[in-house]
Amino acid sequence: MLIILSSIVLGTGYMLVYRTLFRYELPLDGPIGFVIDGLSPTERNNFRPIRWTSPQTEFRLPALGQTSYSVHLSFHTSPTTVPRTLDITWGGHWVERVQLVPGWQTVTLVLPATSVAPILRLNVDPPLRAQGRILGVALDRLSLEQIAPTVVPFVVLRQLLVITLLPIGIVLIIGGGWLGLTITVVGLPSGLLLMLAWQRFNMLLLLAPLTQALLVAFLFACLLHWLPRYPAL
């Protein structure tokens, strides 16, 4: 009964979390995480922090929910002898083509709801070749804002369910008692809910590795529990 009530309350909490509007701001200083391909470390342009994109840069934003978003870009391009363009795609669909001009430019677009993985791609053609590097544009801001409420994606619910059930299985196998079971049933999902509410993007990044770590811990607990019953011959 405790598990059922906890599941209902926390499931409702997860849905309410996704009703709040999400906002992501690309960090210009420090690590950028493993969801971005084709972005340079932080550099300085007249003491202004920037990150160079490559000719094809990809931002993979996990399990944000199927709704529309607003994206804001600010970038700098150097003078060239040939015209250059920036193509923006979202979820595999072309959204906008921007003619690049020397200097700073800003672009604000509305990204429609997509039923596939929310991947933002920036394709620059032709690339800029400078000092032996092949570059796109010098990015100094990328922000993504959720426009309308959405529902929890099924992949998130599935991973949260696995993350909740695996520790319960570990406690039952190792004999943690009712106190340990109660803390696990109530405490862990509540902690996940708080993290999802306050740090949704970072939490979504952690779901896959956390699931894998708990699966390894569960298998290890099973091994420790059952191995003594089958001594070596």
Tab-separated table of C-alpha atoms in Angstrom:
chain	number	residue	atom	x	y	z
A	1	MET	CA	0.000	0.000	0.000
A	2	LEU	CA	2.843	2.409	0.849
A	3	ILE	CA	4.440	1.801	-2.532
A	4	ILE	CA	1.139	2.375	-4.357
A	5	LEU	CA	0.369	5.633	-2.524
A	6	SER	CA	3.927	6.857	-2.994
A	7	SER	CA	3.763	6.081	-6.704
A	8	ILE	CA	0.488	8.005	-7.119
A	9	VAL	CA	1.702	11.069	-5.229
A	10	LEU	CA	5.087	11.180	-6.930
A	11	GLY	CA	3.631	10.467	-10.373
A	12	THR	CA	1.362	13.469	-9.902
A	13	GLY	CA	4.370	15.491	-8.753
A	14	TYR	CA	6.356	14.582	-11.873
A	15	MET	CA	3.449	15.720	-14.056
A	16	LEU	CA	3.214	19.045	-12.203
A	17	VAL	CA	6.953	19.586	-12.629
A	18	TYR	CA	6.569	19.373	-16.403
A	19	ARG	CA	3.783	21.951	-16.244
A	20	THR	CA	6.387	24.520	-15.176
A	21	LEU	CA	8.234	26.198	-18.005
A	22	PHE	CA	11.787	24.999	-18.635
A	23	ARG	CA	14.748	27.269	-19.448
A	24	TYR	CA	18.258	26.303	-20.538
A	25	GLU	CA	21.218	28.660	-20.883
A	26	LEU	CA	24.427	27.460	-22.515
A	27	PRO	CA	27.315	27.920	-20.051
A	28	LEU	CA	30.136	29.960	-21.554
A	29	ASP	CA	32.548	29.114	-18.750
A	30	GLY	CA	33.258	25.655	-17.416
A	31	PRO	CA	32.283	22.238	-18.795
A	32	ILE	CA	29.467	21.990	-21.314
A	33	GLY	CA	28.535	18.371	-20.622
A	34	PHE	CA	28.319	15.391	-22.947
A	35	VAL	CA	25.192	16.418	-24.868
A	36	ILE	CA	26.876	18.929	-27.175
A	37	ASP	CA	29.010	17.988	-30.169
A	38	GLY	CA	31.140	20.458	-32.089
A	39	LEU	CA	31.622	23.279	-29.576
A	40	SER	CA	35.019	24.646	-28.555
A	41	PRO	CA	36.230	25.392	-25.024
A	42	THR	CA	35.769	28.946	-23.801
A	43	GLU	CA	37.805	31.603	-25.612
A	44	ARG	CA	37.927	35.399	-25.313
A	45	ASN	CA	36.927	37.945	-27.932
A	46	ASN	CA	37.892	41.400	-26.595
A	47	PHE	CA	37.480	40.012	-23.055
A	48	ARG	CA	34.067	38.618	-24.031
A	49	PRO	CA	33.653	34.855	-23.473
A	50	ILE	CA	32.703	32.919	-26.599
A	51	ARG	CA	32.581	29.347	-27.843
A	52	TRP	CA	33.302	28.581	-31.477
A	53	THR	CA	30.898	26.239	-33.202
A	54	SER	CA	32.073	23.783	-35.793
A	55	PRO	CA	30.522	23.718	-39.282
A	56	GLN	CA	28.035	21.201	-37.827
A	57	THR	CA	27.191	21.633	-34.145
A	58	GLU	CA	24.586	19.524	-32.351
A	59	PHE	CA	22.805	20.191	-29.066
A	60	ARG	CA	21.047	17.066	-27.762
A	61	LEU	CA	18.525	18.041	-25.116
A	62	PRO	CA	17.134	14.895	-23.472
A	63	ALA	CA	13.467	14.272	-22.758
A	64	LEU	CA	12.256	17.859	-22.617
A	65	GLY	CA	8.677	17.081	-23.580
A	66	GLN	CA	6.743	17.557	-26.805
A	67	THR	CA	5.923	21.250	-26.913
A	68	SER	CA	7.166	24.437	-28.563
A	69	TYR	CA	10.303	26.305	-27.487
A	70	SER	CA	11.884	29.675	-28.123
A	71	VAL	CA	15.596	29.734	-28.958
A	72	HIS	CA	17.790	32.832	-28.798
A	73	LEU	CA	21.238	32.915	-30.427
A	74	SER	CA	23.916	35.597	-30.325
A	75	PHE	CA	27.079	35.097	-32.368
A	76	HIS	CA	29.905	36.833	-34.218
A	77	THR	CA	31.182	36.174	-37.729
A	78	SER	CA	34.381	37.382	-39.365
A	79	PRO	CA	34.532	39.070	-42.792
A	80	THR	CA	34.869	36.628	-45.683
A	81	THR	CA	35.071	36.875	-49.464
A	82	VAL	CA	32.129	34.524	-50.036
A	83	PRO	CA	28.570	34.591	-48.633
A	84	ARG	CA	27.968	32.299	-45.662
A	85	THR	CA	24.754	30.894	-44.215
A	86	LEU	CA	23.603	29.346	-40.944
A	87	ASP	CA	20.943	26.630	-41.218
A	88	ILE	CA	19.018	25.788	-38.045
A	89	THR	CA	17.226	22.454	-37.716
A	90	TRP	CA	15.161	21.121	-34.807
A	91	GLY	CA	14.208	17.501	-34.342
A	92	GLY	CA	15.437	16.726	-37.842
A	93	HIS	CA	13.294	19.442	-39.462
A	94	TRP	CA	14.681	22.562	-41.122
A	95	VAL	CA	13.573	25.744	-39.319
A	96	GLU	CA	15.480	28.775	-40.601
A	97	ARG	CA	18.330	29.914	-42.840
A	98	VAL	CA	20.270	32.975	-41.661
A	99	GLN	CA	22.515	34.991	-43.972
A	100	LEU	CA	25.725	35.680	-42.053
A	101	VAL	CA	27.159	39.185	-42.076
A	102	PRO	CA	30.392	40.408	-40.458
A	103	GLY	CA	29.992	41.396	-36.817
A	104	TRP	CA	27.504	40.437	-34.128
A	105	GLN	CA	24.085	38.985	-34.964
A	106	THR	CA	21.144	37.848	-32.863
A	107	VAL	CA	18.469	35.376	-33.904
A	108	THR	CA	15.272	34.479	-32.036
A	109	LEU	CA	13.091	31.647	-33.340
A	110	VAL	CA	10.117	29.584	-32.230
A	111	LEU	CA	10.817	25.863	-32.460
A	112	PRO	CA	7.662	23.796	-33.063
A	113	ALA	CA	6.718	20.737	-31.042
A	114	THR	CA	8.472	17.602	-32.275
A	115	SER	CA	7.635	13.952	-31.734
A	116	VAL	CA	11.271	12.875	-32.084
A	117	ALA	CA	14.356	13.561	-29.985
A	118	PRO	CA	14.746	17.336	-29.428
A	119	ILE	CA	18.064	17.927	-31.190
A	120	LEU	CA	19.102	21.441	-32.210
A	121	ARG	CA	21.624	21.588	-35.067
A	122	LEU	CA	23.568	24.584	-36.345
A	123	ASN	CA	25.075	24.066	-39.814
A	124	VAL	CA	27.393	26.770	-41.198
A	125	ASP	CA	28.284	26.765	-44.895
A	126	PRO	CA	30.943	27.367	-46.025
A	127	PRO	CA	33.062	26.944	-42.889
A	128	LEU	CA	35.595	29.522	-41.756
A	129	ARG	CA	39.220	28.433	-42.034
A	130	ALA	CA	41.560	30.291	-39.696
A	131	GLN	CA	44.891	29.349	-38.102
A	132	GLY	CA	44.537	25.741	-39.149
A	133	ARG	CA	41.037	25.450	-37.659
A	134	ILE	CA	37.707	24.804	-39.366
A	135	LEU	CA	35.086	26.930	-37.605
A	136	GLY	CA	31.475	27.993	-37.757
A	137	VAL	CA	30.491	31.090	-35.754
A	138	ALA	CA	31.638	32.559	-32.429
A	139	LEU	CA	28.711	31.889	-30.099
A	140	ASP	CA	28.290	34.032	-26.996
A	141	ARG	CA	24.732	33.079	-26.071
A	142	LEU	CA	22.314	30.229	-26.624
A	143	SER	CA	19.145	30.013	-24.564
A	144	LEU	CA	16.150	27.742	-24.912
A	145	GLU	CA	12.821	28.514	-23.251
A	146	GLN	CA	9.721	26.353	-23.068
A	147	ILE	CA	6.668	28.270	-24.332
A	148	ALA	CA	3.788	26.012	-23.294
A	149	PRO	CA	3.299	23.334	-20.601
A	150	THR	CA	3.847	19.726	-21.571
A	151	VAL	CA	3.518	16.229	-20.164
A	152	VAL	CA	6.200	13.915	-18.831
A	153	PRO	CA	7.763	11.944	-21.706
A	154	PHE	CA	7.319	8.193	-21.414
A	155	VAL	CA	11.102	7.640	-21.456
A	156	VAL	CA	11.447	9.793	-18.322
A	157	LEU	CA	8.641	7.972	-16.488
A	158	ARG	CA	10.188	4.628	-17.398
A	159	GLN	CA	13.625	5.609	-16.125
A	160	LEU	CA	12.227	7.134	-12.930
A	161	LEU	CA	10.242	3.940	-12.305
A	162	VAL	CA	13.360	1.799	-12.767
A	163	ILE	CA	15.413	4.116	-10.515
A	164	THR	CA	12.716	3.825	-7.839
A	165	LEU	CA	12.203	0.052	-8.054
A	166	LEU	CA	15.861	-1.025	-8.181
A	167	PRO	CA	16.752	0.379	-4.707
A	168	ILE	CA	13.591	-1.211	-3.290
A	169	GLY	CA	14.762	-4.538	-4.698
A	170	ILE	CA	18.238	-4.004	-3.210
A	171	VAL	CA	16.773	-3.263	0.254
A	172	LEU	CA	14.544	-6.340	0.096
A	173	ILE	CA	17.430	-8.586	-0.972
A	174	ILE	CA	19.920	-7.406	1.649
A	175	GLY	CA	17.253	-7.375	4.382
A	176	GLY	CA	17.092	-3.678	5.151
A	177	GLY	CA	13.924	-4.021	7.246
A	178	TRP	CA	10.786	-1.883	7.242
A	179	LEU	CA	12.638	1.298	8.175
A	180	GLY	CA	15.069	0.948	5.300
A	181	LEU	CA	12.231	0.055	2.926
A	182	THR	CA	10.158	3.063	4.024
A	183	ILE	CA	13.098	5.442	3.619
A	184	THR	CA	13.791	4.015	0.178
A	185	VAL	CA	10.172	4.118	-1.002
A	186	VAL	CA	9.549	7.661	0.215
A	187	GLY	CA	12.963	9.328	0.378
A	188	LEU	CA	14.510	8.403	-2.970
A	189	PRO	CA	11.527	9.325	-5.197
A	190	SER	CA	11.029	12.535	-3.207
A	191	GLY	CA	14.673	13.446	-3.774
A	192	LEU	CA	14.321	12.723	-7.492
A	193	LEU	CA	11.218	14.916	-7.611
A	194	LEU	CA	13.002	17.828	-5.929
A	195	MET	CA	15.971	17.524	-8.280
A	196	LEU	CA	13.648	17.370	-11.275
A	197	ALA	CA	11.821	20.488	-10.078
A	198	TRP	CA	14.917	22.612	-9.389
A	199	GLN	CA	17.502	21.230	-11.819
A	200	ARG	CA	15.476	19.548	-14.541
A	201	PHE	CA	18.117	19.642	-17.274
A	202	ASN	CA	20.927	18.335	-15.054
A	203	MET	CA	18.628	15.685	-13.619
A	204	LEU	CA	17.644	14.477	-17.071
A	205	LEU	CA	21.323	14.106	-17.931
A	206	LEU	CA	21.824	11.913	-14.864
A	207	LEU	CA	18.915	9.544	-15.488
A	208	ALA	CA	20.730	7.152	-17.832
A	209	PRO	CA	24.003	6.787	-15.850
A	210	LEU	CA	22.052	6.601	-12.566
A	211	THR	CA	19.903	3.799	-13.964
A	212	GLN	CA	23.015	1.889	-15.061
A	213	ALA	CA	24.720	2.352	-11.681
A	214	LEU	CA	21.642	1.112	-9.781
A	215	LEU	CA	21.330	-1.873	-12.113
A	216	VAL	CA	24.938	-2.848	-11.380
A	217	ALA	CA	24.289	-2.410	-7.632
A	218	PHE	CA	21.159	-4.579	-7.881
A	219	LEU	CA	23.020	-7.369	-9.686
A	220	PHE	CA	25.861	-7.139	-7.144
A	221	ALA	CA	23.359	-7.421	-4.262
A	222	CYS	CA	21.811	-10.462	-5.909
A	223	LEU	CA	25.252	-12.012	-6.295
A	224	LEU	CA	26.160	-11.448	-2.647
A	225	HIS	CA	22.804	-12.830	-1.519
A	226	TRP	CA	22.687	-15.986	-3.617
A	227	LEU	CA	26.354	-16.910	-3.961
A	228	PRO	CA	26.757	-18.271	-0.372
A	229	ARG	CA	23.910	-20.711	-1.082
A	230	TYR	CA	25.920	-22.371	-3.836
A	231	PRO	CA	29.436	-23.025	-2.447
A	232	ALA	CA	32.122	-24.024	-4.873
A	233	LEU	CA	32.316	-27.697	-5.572
